[in-house]
Coordinates of C-alpha atoms and ligand atoms in Angstrom, one line a residue:
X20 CA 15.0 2.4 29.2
X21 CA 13.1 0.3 27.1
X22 CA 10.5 2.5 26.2
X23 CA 13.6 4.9 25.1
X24 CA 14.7 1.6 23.3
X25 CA 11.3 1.4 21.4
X26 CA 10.8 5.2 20.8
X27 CA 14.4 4.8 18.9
X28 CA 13.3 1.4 17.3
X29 CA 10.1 3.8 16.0
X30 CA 12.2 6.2 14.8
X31 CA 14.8 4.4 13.1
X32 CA 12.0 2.2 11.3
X33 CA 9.6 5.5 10.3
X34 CA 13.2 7.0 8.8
X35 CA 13.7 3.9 7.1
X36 CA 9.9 4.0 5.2
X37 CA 10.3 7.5 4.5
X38 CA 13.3 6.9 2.4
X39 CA 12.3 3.7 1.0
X40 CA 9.1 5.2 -0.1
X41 CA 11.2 8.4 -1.5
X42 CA 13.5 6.3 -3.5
X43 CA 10.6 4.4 -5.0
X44 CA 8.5 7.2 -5.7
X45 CA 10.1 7.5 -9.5
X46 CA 9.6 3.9 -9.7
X47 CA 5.5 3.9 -9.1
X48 CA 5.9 7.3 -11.2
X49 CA 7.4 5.3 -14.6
X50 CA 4.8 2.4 -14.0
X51 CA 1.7 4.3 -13.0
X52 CA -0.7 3.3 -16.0
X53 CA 0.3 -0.5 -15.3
X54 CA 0.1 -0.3 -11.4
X55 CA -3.3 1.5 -12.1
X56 CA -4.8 -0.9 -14.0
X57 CA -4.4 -3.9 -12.2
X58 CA -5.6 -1.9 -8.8
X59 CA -8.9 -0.7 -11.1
X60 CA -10.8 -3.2 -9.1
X61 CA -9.6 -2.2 -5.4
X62 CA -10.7 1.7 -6.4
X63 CA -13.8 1.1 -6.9
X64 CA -14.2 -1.5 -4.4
X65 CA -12.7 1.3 -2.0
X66 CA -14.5 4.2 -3.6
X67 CA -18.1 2.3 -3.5
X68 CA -17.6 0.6 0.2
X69 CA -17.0 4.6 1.2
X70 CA -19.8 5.7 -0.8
X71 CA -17.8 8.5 -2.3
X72 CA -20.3 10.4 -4.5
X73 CA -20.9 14.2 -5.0
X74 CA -20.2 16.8 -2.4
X75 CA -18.6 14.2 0.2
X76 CA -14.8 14.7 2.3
X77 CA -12.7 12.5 1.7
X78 CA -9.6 11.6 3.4
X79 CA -6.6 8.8 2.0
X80 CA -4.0 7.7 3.9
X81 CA -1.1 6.3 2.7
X82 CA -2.0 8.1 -0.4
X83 CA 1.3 7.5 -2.3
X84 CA 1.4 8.9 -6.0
X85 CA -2.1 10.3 -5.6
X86 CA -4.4 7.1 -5.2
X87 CA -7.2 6.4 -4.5
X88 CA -7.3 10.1 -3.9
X89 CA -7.4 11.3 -7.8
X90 CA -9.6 8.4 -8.3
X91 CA -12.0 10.1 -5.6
X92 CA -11.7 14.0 -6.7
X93 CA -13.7 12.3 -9.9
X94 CA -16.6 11.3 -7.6
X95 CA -16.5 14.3 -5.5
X96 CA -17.1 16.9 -7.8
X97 CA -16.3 20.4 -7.7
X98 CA -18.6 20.9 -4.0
X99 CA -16.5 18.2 -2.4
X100 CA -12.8 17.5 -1.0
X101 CA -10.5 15.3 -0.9
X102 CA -6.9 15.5 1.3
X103 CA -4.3 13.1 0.5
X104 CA -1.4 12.4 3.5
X105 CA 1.6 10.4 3.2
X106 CA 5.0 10.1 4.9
X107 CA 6.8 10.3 1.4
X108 CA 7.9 14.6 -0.1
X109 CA 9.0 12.3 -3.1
X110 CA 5.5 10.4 -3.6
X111 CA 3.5 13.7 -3.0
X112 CA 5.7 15.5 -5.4
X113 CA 3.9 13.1 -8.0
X114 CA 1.0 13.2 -6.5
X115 CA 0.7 16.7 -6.8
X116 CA 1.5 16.9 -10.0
X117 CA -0.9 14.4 -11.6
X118 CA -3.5 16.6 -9.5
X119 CA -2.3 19.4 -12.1
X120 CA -4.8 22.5 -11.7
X121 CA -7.7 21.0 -9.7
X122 CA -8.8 22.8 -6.3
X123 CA -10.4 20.2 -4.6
X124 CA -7.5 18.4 -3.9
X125 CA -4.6 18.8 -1.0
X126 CA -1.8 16.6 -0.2
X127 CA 0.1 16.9 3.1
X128 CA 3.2 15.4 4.2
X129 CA 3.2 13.3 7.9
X130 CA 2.9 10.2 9.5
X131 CA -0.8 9.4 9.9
X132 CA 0.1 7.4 13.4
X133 CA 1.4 10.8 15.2
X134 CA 0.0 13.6 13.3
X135 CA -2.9 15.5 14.2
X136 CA -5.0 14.4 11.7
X137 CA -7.7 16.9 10.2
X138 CA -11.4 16.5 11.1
X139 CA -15.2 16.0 9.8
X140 CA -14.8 13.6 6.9
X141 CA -17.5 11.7 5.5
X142 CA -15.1 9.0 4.1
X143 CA -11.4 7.7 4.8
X144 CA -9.7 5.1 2.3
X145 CA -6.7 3.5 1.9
X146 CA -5.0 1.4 -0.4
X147 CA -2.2 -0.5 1.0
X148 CA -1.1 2.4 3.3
X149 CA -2.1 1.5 6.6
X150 CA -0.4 -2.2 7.0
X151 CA 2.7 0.0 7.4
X152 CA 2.0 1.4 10.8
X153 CA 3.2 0.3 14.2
X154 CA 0.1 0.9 16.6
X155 CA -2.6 -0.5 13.9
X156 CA -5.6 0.1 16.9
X157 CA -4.3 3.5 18.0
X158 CA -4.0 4.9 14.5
X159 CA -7.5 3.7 13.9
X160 CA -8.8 4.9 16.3
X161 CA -7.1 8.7 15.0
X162 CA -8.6 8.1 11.8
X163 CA -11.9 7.5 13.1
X164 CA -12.0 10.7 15.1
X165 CA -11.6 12.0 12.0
X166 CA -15.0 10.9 10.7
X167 CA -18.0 12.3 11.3
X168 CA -20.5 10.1 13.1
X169 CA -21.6 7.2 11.1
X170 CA -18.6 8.1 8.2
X171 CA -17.1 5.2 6.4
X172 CA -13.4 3.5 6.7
X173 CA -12.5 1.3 3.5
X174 CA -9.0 0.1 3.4
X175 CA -7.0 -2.3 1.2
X176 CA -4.1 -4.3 2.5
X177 CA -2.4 -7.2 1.0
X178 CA -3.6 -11.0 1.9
X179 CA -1.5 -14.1 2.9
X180 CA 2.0 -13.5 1.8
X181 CA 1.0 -17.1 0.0
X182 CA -1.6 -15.4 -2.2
X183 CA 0.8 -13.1 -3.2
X184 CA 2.4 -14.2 -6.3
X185 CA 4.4 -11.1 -6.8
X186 CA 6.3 -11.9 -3.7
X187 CA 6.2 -15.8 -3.7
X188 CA 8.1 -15.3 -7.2
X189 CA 10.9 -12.9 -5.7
X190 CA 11.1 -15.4 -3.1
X191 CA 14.0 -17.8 -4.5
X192 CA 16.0 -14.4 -5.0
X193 CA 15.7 -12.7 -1.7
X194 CA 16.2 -16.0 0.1
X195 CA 19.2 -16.9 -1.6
X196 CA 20.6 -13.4 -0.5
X197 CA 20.6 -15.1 3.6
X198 CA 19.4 -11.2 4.8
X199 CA 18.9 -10.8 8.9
X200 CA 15.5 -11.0 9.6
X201 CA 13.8 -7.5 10.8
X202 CA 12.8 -7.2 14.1
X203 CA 9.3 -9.9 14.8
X204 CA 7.0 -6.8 15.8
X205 CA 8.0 -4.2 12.7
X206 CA 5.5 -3.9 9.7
X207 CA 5.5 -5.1 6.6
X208 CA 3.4 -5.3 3.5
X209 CA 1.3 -8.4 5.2
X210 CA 0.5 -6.9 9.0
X211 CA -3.0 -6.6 8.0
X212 CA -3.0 -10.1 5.7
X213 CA -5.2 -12.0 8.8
X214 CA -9.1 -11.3 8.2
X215 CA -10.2 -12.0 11.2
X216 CA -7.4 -10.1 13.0
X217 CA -7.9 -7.2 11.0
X218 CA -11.7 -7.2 11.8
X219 CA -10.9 -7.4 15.6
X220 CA -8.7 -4.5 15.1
X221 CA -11.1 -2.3 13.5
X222 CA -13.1 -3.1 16.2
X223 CA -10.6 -2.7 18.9
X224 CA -10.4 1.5 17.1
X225 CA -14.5 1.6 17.3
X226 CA -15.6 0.7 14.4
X227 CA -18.8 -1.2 14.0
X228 CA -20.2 -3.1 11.2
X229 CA -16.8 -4.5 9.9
X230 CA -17.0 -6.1 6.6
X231 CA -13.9 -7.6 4.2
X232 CA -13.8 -8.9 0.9
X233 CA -11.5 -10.4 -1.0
X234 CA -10.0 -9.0 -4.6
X235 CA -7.7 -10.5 -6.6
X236 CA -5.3 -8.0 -7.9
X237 CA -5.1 -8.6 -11.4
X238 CA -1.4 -7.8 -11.8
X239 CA -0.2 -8.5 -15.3
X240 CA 3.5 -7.9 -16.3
X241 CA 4.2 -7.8 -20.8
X242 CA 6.4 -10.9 -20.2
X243 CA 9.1 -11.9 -17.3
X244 CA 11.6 -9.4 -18.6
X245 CA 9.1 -6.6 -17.6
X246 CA 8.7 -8.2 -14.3
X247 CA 12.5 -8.6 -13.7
X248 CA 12.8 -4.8 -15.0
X249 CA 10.1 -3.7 -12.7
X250 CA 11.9 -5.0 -9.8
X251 CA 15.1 -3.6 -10.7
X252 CA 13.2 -0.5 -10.8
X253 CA 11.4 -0.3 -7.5
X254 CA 12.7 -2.6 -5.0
X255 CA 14.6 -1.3 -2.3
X256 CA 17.9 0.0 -2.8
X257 CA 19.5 -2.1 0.0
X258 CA 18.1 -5.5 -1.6
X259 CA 19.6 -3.9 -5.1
X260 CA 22.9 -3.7 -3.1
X261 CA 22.5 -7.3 -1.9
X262 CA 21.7 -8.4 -4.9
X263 CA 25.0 -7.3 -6.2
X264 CA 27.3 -8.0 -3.6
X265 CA 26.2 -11.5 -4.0
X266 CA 25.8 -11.8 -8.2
X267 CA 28.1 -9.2 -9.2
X268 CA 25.3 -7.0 -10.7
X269 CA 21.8 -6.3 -9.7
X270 CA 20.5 -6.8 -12.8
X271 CA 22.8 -10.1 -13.1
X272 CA 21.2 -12.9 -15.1
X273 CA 22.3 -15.7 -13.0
X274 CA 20.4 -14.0 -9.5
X275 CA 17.6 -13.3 -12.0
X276 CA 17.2 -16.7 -13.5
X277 CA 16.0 -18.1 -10.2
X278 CA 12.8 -15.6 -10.2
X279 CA 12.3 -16.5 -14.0
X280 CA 12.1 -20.3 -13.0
X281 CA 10.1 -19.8 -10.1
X282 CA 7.3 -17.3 -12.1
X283 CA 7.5 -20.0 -15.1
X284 CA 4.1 -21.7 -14.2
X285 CA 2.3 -17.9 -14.4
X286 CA 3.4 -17.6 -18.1
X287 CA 0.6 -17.1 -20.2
X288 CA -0.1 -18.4 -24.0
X289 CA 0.9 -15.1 -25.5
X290 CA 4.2 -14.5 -23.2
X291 CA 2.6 -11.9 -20.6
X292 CA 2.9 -13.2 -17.0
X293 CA 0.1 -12.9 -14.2
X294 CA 0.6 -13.0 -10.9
X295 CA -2.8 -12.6 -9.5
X296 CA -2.2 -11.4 -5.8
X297 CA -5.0 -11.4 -2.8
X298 CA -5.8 -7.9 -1.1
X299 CA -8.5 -7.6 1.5
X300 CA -11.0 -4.9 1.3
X301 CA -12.0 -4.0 5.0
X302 CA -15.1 -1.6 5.3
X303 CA -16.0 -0.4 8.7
X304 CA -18.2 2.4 10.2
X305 CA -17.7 4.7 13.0
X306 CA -20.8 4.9 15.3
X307 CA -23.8 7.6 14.4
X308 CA -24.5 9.6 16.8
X309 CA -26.2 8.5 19.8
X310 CA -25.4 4.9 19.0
X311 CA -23.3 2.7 22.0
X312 CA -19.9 1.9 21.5
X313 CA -20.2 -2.0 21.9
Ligands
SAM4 C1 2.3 0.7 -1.2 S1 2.4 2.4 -1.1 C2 0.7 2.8 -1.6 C3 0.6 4.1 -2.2 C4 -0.8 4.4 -2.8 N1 -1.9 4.4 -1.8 C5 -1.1 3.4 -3.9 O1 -1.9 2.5 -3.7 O2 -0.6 3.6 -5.0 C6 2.4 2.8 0.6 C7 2.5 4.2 0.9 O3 2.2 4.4 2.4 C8 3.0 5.5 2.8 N2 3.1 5.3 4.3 C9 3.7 4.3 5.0 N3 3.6 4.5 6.3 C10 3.0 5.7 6.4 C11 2.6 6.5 7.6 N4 2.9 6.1 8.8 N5 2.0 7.7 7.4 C12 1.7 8.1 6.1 N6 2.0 7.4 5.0 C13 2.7 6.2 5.2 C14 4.3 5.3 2.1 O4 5.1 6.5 2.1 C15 3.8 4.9 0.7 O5 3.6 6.0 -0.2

């Protein structure tokens, strides 16, 4: 019964990303050039850890609106590949459009933790895709399968929820909105936020030679209105409705207020407001050939 229980728990949780990733899709659409430039750093962190360079396969989970994939079809050049798979139709759609006419890129739709995931890749990256799975060591351990002996894992996931000063500055808002906690064992944007946790994990999937590093995500809104008007734009629809239920409005100025005074200390001179946030970068090889799995 309880595996039944849990099986349902899975499901219910996987429907809930799909269409929270769906609804959002527009969202990371309208603010791509932004969200792109403050994760310039974690690309090429991602893209060098994986030595993506001519000729290579590449695969991205958790590829979103196209990234780091696009970022990678660069490097590859017209004699490599690179396949992009994400839970989200909605995400992909954009994905597949900013891919316009190049060939050596595919996007798939499934769930990286029960799909059968396709083989012989030099590379695999990931940027902030694969905190949101349940069985973190089994899904590794898929995704390394799917390299070819000695290929390259490199993965970005968010640090300490402290370190992350877009959340820390939402944090008046959503508490003030007394939400039931989720479930203790479901995912969220900070499962892989423990570096030595995430290292023993890797490990735990076969991977040897784990490294992480640290980047500061340089995220930079034009002032606090652009910040309140990106949240408007891509948190989840049920906080929206919470929001409102409680203020009146989602967009009203009193529920608002309390992020404004809480971000205050981030303003800069000239009225833009930075809220560096902490991602780990986690590198990590599966074994060449011949070589024991420790
Ligand atoms: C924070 S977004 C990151 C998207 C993109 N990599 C980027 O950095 O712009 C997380 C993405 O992971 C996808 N995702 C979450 N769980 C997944 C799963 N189990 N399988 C495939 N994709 C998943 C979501 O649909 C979403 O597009």
């Amino acid at each position: 019964v309880s595996g039944t229980r849990e099986m349902h728990d899975q499901d219910a949780f996987k429907a809930g990303q799909r269409a929270l990733w769906d609804a959002s899709a527009a969202a990371w659409d309208k603010w791509h050039d932004e969200l792109e430039a403050w994760f310039a750093p974690v690309n090429a962190r991602l893209l060098d850890d994986a030595d993506v360079g001519p000729g290579k396969r590449v695969l991205d989970l958790g590829t979103g609106y196209g990234e780091p994939a696009l970022s990678a079809v660069a490097r590859v050049g017209e004699e490599g590949e690179v396949v992009g798979i994400d839970l989200s139709q909605a995400m992909l759609e954009v994905a597949r459009r900013r891919a316009g006419e190049r060939a050596n890129v595919t996007f798939t739709a499934g769930d990286v933790e029960t799909m059968d995931l396709p083989s012989g890749f030099d590379a695999a990256v990931s940027r902030l895709g694969l905190m949101f799975v349940v069985d973190q060591v089994a899904t590794l351990g898929a995704i390394r399968a799917a390299l070819v002996p000695g290929g390259i894992l490199a993965l970005a996931a968010w640090g300490p929820a402290d370190r992350h000063l877009i959340s820390q500055g939402l944090a008046p808002l959503i508490e003030s909105l007394d939400l039931p906690e989720p479930p203790a064992d479901s995912p969220t944007p900070f499962s892989m936020s423990d570096p030595d946790r995430l290292t023993a994990t890797l490990e735990a999937a076969g991977f040897v030679d784990v490294s992480i590093t640290e980047i500061v995500v340089p995220v930079l809104y034009a002032s606090t209105e652009a910040f309140v008007r990106f949240n408007l734009d891509a948190l989840p629809s049920g906080l929206l409705t919470a929001i409102a239920e409680k203020y009146g409005a989602a967009d009203s100025p009193e529920a608002w207020d309390l992020v404004a005074e809480r971000v205050r200390p981030h303003l800069q001179p000239d009225g833009t407001l930075a809220l560096p946030s902490l991602a780990l970068c986690a590198r990590a090889q599966n074994p060449a050939a011949g070589e024991a799995l420790g």
